[in-house]
mmCIF file of C-alpha atoms in Angstrom:
data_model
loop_
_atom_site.group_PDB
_atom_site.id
_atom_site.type_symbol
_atom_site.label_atom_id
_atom_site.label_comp_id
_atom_site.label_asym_id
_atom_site.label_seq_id
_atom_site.Cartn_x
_atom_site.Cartn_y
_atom_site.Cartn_z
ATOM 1 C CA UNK A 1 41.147 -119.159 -94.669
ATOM 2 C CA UNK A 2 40.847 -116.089 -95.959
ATOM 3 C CA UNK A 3 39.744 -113.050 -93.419
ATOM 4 C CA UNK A 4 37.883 -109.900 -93.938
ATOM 5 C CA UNK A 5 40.060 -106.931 -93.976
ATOM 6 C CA UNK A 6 39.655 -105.801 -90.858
ATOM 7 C CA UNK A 7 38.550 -102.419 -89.733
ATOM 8 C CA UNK A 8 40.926 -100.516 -87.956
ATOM 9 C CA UNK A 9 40.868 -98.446 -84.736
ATOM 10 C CA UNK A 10 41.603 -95.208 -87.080
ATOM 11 C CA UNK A 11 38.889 -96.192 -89.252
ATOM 12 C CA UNK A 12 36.580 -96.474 -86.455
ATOM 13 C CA UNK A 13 36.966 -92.983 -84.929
ATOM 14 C CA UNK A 14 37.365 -91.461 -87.988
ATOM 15 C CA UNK A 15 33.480 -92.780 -88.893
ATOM 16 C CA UNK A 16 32.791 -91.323 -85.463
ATOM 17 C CA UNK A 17 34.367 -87.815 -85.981
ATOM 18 C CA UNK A 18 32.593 -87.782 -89.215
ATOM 19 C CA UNK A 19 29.255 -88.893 -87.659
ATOM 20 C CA UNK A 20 29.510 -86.837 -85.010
ATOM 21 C CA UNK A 21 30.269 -84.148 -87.589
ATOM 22 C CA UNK A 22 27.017 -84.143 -89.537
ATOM 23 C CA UNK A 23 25.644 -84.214 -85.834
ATOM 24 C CA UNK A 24 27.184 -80.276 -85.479
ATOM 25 C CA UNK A 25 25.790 -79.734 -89.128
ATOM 26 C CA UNK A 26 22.482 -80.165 -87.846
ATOM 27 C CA UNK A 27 22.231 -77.362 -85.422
ATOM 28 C CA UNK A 28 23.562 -75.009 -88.677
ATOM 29 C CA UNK A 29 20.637 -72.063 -88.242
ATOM 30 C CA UNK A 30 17.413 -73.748 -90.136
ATOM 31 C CA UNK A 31 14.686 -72.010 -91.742
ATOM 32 C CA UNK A 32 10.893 -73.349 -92.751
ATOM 33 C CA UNK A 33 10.050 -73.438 -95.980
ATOM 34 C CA UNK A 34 6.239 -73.732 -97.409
ATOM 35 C CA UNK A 35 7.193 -75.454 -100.700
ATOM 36 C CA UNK A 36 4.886 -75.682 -103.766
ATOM 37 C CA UNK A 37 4.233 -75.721 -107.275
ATOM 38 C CA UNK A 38 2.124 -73.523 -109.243
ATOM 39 C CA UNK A 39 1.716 -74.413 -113.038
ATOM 40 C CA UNK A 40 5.233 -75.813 -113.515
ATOM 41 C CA UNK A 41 6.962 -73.688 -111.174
ATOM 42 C CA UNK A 42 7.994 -73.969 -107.663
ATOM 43 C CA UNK A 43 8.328 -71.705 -104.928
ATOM 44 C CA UNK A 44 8.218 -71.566 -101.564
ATOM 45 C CA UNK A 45 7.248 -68.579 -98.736
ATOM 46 C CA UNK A 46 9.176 -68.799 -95.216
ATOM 47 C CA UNK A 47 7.204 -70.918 -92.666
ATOM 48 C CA UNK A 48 6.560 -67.916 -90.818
ATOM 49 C CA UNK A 49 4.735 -66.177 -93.046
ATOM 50 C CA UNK A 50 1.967 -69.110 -93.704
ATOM 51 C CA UNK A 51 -0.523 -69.864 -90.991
ATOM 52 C CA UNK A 52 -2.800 -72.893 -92.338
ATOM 53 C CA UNK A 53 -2.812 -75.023 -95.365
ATOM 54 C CA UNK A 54 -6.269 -75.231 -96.188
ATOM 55 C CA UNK A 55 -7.698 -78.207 -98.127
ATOM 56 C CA UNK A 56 -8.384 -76.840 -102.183
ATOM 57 C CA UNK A 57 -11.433 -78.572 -102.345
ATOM 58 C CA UNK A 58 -12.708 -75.438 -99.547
ATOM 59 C CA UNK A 59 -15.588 -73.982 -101.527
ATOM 60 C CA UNK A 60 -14.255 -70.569 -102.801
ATOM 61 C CA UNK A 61 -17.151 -68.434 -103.724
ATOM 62 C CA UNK A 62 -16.842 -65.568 -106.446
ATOM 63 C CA UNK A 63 -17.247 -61.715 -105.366
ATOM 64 C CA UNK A 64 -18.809 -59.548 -108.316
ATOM 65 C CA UNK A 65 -16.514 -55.992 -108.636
ATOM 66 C CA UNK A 66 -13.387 -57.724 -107.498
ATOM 67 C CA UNK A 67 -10.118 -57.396 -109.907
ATOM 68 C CA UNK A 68 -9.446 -60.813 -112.203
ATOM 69 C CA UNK A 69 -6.690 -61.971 -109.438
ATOM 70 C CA UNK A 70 -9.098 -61.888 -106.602
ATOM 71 C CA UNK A 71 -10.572 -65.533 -106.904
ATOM 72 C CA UNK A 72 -13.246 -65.532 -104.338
ATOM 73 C CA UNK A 73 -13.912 -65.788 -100.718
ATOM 74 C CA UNK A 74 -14.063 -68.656 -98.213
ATOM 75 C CA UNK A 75 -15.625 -69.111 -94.772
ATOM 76 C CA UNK A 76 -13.008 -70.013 -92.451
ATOM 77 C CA UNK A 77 -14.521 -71.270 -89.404
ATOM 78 C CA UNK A 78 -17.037 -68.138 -89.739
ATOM 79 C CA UNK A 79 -14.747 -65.910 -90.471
ATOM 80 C CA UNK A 80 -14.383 -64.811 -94.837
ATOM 81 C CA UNK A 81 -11.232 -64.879 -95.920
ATOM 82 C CA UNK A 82 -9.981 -63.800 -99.377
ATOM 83 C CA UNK A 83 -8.321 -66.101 -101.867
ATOM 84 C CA UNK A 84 -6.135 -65.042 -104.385
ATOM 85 C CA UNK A 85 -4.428 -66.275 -106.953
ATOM 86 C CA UNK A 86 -0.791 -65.014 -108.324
ATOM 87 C CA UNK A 87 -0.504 -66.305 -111.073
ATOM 88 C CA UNK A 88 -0.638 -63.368 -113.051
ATOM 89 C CA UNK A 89 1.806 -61.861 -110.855
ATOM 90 C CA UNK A 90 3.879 -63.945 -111.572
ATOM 91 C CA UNK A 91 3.167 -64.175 -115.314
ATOM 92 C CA UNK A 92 2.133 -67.679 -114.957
ATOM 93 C CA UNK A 93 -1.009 -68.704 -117.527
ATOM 94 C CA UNK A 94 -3.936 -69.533 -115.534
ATOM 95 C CA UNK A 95 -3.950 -73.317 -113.520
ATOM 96 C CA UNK A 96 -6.157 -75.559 -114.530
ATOM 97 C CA UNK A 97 -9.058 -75.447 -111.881
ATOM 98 C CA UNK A 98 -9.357 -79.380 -111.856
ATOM 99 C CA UNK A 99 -6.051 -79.987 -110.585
ATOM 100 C CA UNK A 100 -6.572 -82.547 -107.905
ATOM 101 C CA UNK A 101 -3.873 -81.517 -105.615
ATOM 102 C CA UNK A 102 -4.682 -77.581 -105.437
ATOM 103 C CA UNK A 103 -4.848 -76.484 -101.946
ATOM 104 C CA UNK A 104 -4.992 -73.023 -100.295
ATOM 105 C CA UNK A 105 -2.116 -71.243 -98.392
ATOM 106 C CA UNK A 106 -3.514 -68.629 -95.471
ATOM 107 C CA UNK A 107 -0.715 -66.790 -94.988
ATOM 108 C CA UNK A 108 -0.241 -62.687 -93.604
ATOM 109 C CA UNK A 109 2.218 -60.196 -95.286
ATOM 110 C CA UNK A 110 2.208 -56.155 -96.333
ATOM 111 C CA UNK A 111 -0.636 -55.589 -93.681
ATOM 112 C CA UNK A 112 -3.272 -58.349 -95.413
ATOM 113 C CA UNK A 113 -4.522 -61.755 -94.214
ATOM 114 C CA UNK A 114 -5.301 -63.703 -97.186
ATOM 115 C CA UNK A 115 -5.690 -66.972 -98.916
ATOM 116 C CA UNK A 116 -3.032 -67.783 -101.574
ATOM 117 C CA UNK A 117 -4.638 -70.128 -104.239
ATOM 118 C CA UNK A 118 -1.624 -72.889 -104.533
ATOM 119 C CA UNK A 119 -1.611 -76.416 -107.336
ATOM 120 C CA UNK A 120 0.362 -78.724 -105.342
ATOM 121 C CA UNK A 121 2.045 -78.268 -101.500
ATOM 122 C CA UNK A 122 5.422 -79.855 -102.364
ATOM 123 C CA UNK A 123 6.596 -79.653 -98.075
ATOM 124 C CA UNK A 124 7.144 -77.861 -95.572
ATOM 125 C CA UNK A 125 10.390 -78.719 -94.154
ATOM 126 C CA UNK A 126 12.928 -77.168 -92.459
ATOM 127 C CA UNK A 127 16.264 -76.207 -94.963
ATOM 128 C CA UNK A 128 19.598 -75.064 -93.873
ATOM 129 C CA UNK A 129 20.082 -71.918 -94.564
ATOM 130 C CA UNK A 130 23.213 -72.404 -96.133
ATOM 131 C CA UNK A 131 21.128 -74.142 -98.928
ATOM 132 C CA UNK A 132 19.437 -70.975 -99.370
ATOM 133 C CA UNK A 133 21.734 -68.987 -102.356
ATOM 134 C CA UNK A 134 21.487 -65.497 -103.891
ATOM 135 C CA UNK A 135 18.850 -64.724 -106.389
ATOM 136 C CA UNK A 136 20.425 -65.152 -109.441
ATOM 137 C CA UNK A 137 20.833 -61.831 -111.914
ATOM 138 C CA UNK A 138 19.748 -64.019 -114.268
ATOM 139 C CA UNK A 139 16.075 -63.713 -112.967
ATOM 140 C CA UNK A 140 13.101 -62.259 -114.802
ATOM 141 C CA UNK A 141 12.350 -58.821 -113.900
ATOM 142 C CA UNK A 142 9.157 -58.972 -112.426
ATOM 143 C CA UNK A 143 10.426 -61.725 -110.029
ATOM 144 C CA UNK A 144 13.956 -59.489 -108.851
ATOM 145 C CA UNK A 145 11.874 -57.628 -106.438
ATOM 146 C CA UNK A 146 9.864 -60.766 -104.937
ATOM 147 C CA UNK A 147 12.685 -63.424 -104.151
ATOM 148 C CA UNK A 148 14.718 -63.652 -101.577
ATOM 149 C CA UNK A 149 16.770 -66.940 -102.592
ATOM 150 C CA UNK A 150 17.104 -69.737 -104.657
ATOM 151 C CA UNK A 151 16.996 -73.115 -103.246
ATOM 152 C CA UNK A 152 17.204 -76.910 -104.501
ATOM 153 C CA UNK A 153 14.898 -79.512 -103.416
ATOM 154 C CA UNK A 154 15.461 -82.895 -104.216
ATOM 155 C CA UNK A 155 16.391 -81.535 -107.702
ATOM 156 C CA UNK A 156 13.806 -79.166 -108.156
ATOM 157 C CA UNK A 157 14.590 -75.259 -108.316
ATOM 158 C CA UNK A 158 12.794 -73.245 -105.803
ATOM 159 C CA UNK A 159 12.153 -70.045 -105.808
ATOM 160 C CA UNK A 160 12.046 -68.167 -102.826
ATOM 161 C CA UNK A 161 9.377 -65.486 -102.353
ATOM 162 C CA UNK A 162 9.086 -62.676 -99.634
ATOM 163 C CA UNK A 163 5.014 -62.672 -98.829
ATOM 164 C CA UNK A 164 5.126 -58.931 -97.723
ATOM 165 C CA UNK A 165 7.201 -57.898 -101.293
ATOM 166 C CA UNK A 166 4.397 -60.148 -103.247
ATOM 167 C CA UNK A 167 1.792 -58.795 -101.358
ATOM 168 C CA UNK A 168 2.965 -55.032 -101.600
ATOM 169 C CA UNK A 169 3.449 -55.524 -105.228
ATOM 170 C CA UNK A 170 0.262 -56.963 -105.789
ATOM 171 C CA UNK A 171 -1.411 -53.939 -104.439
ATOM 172 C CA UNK A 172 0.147 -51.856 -106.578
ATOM 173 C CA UNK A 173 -0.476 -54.016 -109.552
ATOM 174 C CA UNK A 174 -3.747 -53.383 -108.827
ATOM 175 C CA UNK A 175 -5.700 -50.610 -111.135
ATOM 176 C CA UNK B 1 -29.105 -61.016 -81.154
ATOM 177 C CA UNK B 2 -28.559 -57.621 -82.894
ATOM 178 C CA UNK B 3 -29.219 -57.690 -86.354
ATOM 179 C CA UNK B 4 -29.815 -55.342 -89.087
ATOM 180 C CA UNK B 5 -32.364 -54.734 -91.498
ATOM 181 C CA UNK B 6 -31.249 -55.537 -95.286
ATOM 182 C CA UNK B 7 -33.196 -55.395 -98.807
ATOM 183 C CA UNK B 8 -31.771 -58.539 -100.289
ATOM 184 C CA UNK B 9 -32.141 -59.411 -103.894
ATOM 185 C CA UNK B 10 -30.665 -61.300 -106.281
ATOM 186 C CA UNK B 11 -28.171 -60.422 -109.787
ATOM 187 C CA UNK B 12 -26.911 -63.734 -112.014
ATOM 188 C CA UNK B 13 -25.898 -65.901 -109.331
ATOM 189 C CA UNK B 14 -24.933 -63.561 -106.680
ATOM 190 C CA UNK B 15 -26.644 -62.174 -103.451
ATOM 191 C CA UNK B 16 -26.597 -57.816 -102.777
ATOM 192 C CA UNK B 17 -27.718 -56.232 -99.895
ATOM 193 C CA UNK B 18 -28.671 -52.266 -99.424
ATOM 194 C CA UNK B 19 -29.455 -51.029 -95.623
ATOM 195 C CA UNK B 20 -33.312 -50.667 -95.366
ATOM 196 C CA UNK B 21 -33.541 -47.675 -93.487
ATOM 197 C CA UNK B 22 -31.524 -46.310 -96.727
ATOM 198 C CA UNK B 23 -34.844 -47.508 -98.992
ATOM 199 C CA UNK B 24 -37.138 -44.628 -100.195
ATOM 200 C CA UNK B 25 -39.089 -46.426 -103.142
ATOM 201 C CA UNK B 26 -39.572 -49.272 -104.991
ATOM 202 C CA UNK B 27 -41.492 -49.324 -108.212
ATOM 203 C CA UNK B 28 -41.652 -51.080 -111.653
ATOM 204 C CA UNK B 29 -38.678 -50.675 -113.918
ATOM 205 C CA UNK B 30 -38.413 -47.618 -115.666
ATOM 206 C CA UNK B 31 -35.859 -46.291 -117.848
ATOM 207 C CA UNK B 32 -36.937 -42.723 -116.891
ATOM 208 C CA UNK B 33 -35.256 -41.564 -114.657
ATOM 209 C CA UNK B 34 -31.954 -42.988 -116.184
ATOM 210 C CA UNK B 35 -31.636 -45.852 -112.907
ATOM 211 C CA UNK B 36 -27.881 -47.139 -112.160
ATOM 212 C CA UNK B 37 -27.398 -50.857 -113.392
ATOM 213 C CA UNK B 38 -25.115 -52.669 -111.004
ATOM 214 C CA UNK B 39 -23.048 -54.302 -113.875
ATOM 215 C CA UNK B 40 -22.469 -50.196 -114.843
ATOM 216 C CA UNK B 41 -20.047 -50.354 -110.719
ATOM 217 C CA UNK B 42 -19.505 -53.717 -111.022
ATOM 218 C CA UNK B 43 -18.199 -54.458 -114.897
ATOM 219 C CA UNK B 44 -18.055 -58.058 -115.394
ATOM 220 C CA UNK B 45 -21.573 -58.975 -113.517
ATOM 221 C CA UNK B 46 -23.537 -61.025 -115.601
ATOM 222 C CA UNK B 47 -27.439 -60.075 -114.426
ATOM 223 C CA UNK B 48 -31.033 -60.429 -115.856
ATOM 224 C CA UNK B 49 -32.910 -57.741 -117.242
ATOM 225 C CA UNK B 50 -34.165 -55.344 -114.893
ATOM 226 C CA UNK B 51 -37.822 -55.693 -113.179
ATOM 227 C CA UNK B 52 -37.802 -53.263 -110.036
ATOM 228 C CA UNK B 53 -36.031 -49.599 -109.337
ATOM 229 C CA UNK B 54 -34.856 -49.348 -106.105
ATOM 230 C CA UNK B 55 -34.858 -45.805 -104.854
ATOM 231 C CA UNK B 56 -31.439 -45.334 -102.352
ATOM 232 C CA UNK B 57 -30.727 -42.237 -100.321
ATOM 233 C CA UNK B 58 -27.639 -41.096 -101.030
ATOM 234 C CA UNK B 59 -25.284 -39.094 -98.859
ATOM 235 C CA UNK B 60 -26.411 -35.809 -99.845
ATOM 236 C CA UNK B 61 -29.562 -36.549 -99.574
ATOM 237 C CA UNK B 62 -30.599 -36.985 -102.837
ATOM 238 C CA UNK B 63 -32.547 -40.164 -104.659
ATOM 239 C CA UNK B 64 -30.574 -42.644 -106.170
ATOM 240 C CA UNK B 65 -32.385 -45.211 -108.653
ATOM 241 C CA UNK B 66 -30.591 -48.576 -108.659
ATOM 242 C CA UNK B 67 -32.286 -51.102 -111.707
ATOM 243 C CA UNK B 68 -32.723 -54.721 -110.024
ATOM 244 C CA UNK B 69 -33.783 -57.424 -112.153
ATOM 245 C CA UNK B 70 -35.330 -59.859 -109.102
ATOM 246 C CA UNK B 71 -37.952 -58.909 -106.375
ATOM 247 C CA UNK B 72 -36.133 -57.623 -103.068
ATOM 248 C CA UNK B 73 -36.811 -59.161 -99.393
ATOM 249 C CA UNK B 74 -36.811 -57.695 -96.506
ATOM 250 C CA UNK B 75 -34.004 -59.709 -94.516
ATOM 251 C CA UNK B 76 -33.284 -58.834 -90.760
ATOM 252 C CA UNK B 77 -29.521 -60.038 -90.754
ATOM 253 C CA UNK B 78 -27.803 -60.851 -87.858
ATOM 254 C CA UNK B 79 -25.270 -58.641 -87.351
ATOM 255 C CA UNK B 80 -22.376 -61.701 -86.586
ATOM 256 C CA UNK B 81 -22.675 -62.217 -90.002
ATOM 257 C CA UNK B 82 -21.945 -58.965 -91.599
ATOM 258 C CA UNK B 83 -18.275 -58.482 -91.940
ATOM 259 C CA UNK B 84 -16.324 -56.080 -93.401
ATOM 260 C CA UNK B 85 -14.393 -56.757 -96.721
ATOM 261 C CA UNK B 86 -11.292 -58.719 -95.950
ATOM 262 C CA UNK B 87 -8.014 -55.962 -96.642
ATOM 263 C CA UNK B 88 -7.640 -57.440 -100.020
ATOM 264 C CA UNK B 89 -10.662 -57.259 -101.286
ATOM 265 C CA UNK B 90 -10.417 -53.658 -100.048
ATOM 266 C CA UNK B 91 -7.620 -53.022 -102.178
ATOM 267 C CA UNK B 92 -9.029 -55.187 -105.427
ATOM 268 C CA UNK B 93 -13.168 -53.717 -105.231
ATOM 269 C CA UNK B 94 -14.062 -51.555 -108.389
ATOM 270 C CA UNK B 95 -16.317 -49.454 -106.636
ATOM 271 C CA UNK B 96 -16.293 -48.057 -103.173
ATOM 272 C CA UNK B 97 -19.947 -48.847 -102.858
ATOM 273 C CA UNK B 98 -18.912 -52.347 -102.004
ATOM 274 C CA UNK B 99 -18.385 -52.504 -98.310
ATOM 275 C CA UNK B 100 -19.166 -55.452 -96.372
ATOM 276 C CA UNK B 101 -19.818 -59.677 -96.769
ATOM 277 C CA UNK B 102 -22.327 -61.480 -94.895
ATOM 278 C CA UNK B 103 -22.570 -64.783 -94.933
ATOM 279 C CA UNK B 104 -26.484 -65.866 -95.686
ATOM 280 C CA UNK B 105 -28.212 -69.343 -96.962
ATOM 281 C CA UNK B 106 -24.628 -70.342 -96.904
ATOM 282 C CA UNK B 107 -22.638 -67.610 -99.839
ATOM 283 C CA UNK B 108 -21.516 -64.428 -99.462
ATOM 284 C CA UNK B 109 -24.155 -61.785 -99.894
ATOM 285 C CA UNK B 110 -22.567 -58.230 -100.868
ATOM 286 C CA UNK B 111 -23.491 -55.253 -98.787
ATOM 287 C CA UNK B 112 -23.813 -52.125 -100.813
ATOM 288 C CA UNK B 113 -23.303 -48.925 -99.311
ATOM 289 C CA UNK B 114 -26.467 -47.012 -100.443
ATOM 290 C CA UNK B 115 -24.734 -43.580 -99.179
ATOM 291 C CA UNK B 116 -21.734 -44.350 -101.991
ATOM 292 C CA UNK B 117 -24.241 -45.228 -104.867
ATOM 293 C CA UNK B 118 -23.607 -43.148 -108.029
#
């Protein structure tokens, strides 16, 4: 009769040390990550910086006297909140306003609350910061001053942005 | 409930607001004198042709003549709904004179500052 090879003893605690392994990995330092895609780009702001998703179908209502990257306001559970978009901050053409997964990020950064006009949320998850790698020199110049790393996510390349440096710079793209 | 007395009227599709006690006149249109048009502070408004003059006091005490092109109400707004512009909006206005939101008949309604009109 022929047997199975059998598993040894070695082979055994050898899984386990290996298990137990990834089990260590886990507690590396992780970070939170707001993930999503505007026009065919992704990027993601640190969890910390984003305090509500907010559904994109949220009527956003136009303010005359506002410059072109100003979208609107929103009432927020009575409060108004501004929504932006970044696209042209970004040099990214204009999304198309019927995309069905647009959704708005409220997030805080460079001393304004704001709503952050968004196509798709990809995740937000919590990365190892060891995934997180160097902006490349390779980048555009108007992004240099806005990331903070580059990350990949199930094959996708993120780009991660500091919300204070967008913000800041946004102001002073401003005329 | 505190609220505050507005002249309300209507440009295109949006809502403005002045202060009332700020209101001096209010007469016909007339070109003469030369009246402020809001899309003049606020390029980019689309608005109907103007109807009424609003006469606004302005910080030095002078008459300012703002063109309207729909008939102004006299609103008594609650004051929970006025709220100032949000920082960015601070940052992105094209004219000073735009100072606060209120939310009324469900929009935004843009508060003018009368005192900043020119």
């Amino acid at each position: 009769m022929e047997t199975e090879p059998t598993t040894t003893l070695e082979q055994v605690l050898a899984e386990r040390q290996t298990s137990s392994r990834e089990i260590i990995d886990v507690d590396e330092p992780q970070t939170q990550l707001v993930i999503f895609r505007l026009f065919d780009r992704h990027f993601a702001f640190p969890g910390g910086s984003i305090r509500e998703v907010i559904n994109g179908t949220t009527d956003v209502f136009y303010v005359p006297g506002m410059h072109a990257s100003v979208e609107g306001v929103m009432n927020l559970r009575g409060d108004i909140q501004s929504v932006l978009s970044l696209n042209g901050l970004l040099h990214l053409p204009d999304s198309d306003v019927q995309e069905p997964a647009r959704a708005i990020l409220l997030g805080s950064g460079a001393g304004i609350q704001t709503g952050i006009r968004i196509d798709q949320l990809l995740d937000v998850t919590e990365v190892a910061q060891s995934r997180l790698k160097p902006p490349l020199d390779s980048l555009p110049d108007h992004l240099k001053p806005l990331v903070s790393a580059l990350l990949d996510f199930d094959g996708l390349p993120v780009t991660l942005l500091d919300l204070d440096l967008v913000l800041q710079a946004w102001q002073q793209h401003l005329p | 409930m505190s609220s505050l007395a507005v002249v309300v009227w209507s440009a295109g599709s949006q809502l403005f607001a002045l202060e009332a006690s700020r209101i001096r006149a209010l007469q016909p249109y007339s070109p003469d004198p030369a009246p402020l048009h809001l899309h003049q502070l606020l390029p980019g408004l689309v608005i109907e042709p103007a109807l009424f003059c609003l006469g606004c006091q302005t910080a030095d005490d002078q008459l300012c003549w703002l063109a309207i092109g729909s008939e102004p109400q006299h609103v008594q707004l609650s004051t929970d709904s006025i709220q100032p512009l949000p920082a960015a909006l601070q940052h992105a206005r094209q004219h000073p004179a735009l100072r606060a939101l209120a939310w009324y008949q469900n929009r935004p309604l843009t508060v003018l500052d009368g005192t900043l009109l020119s």
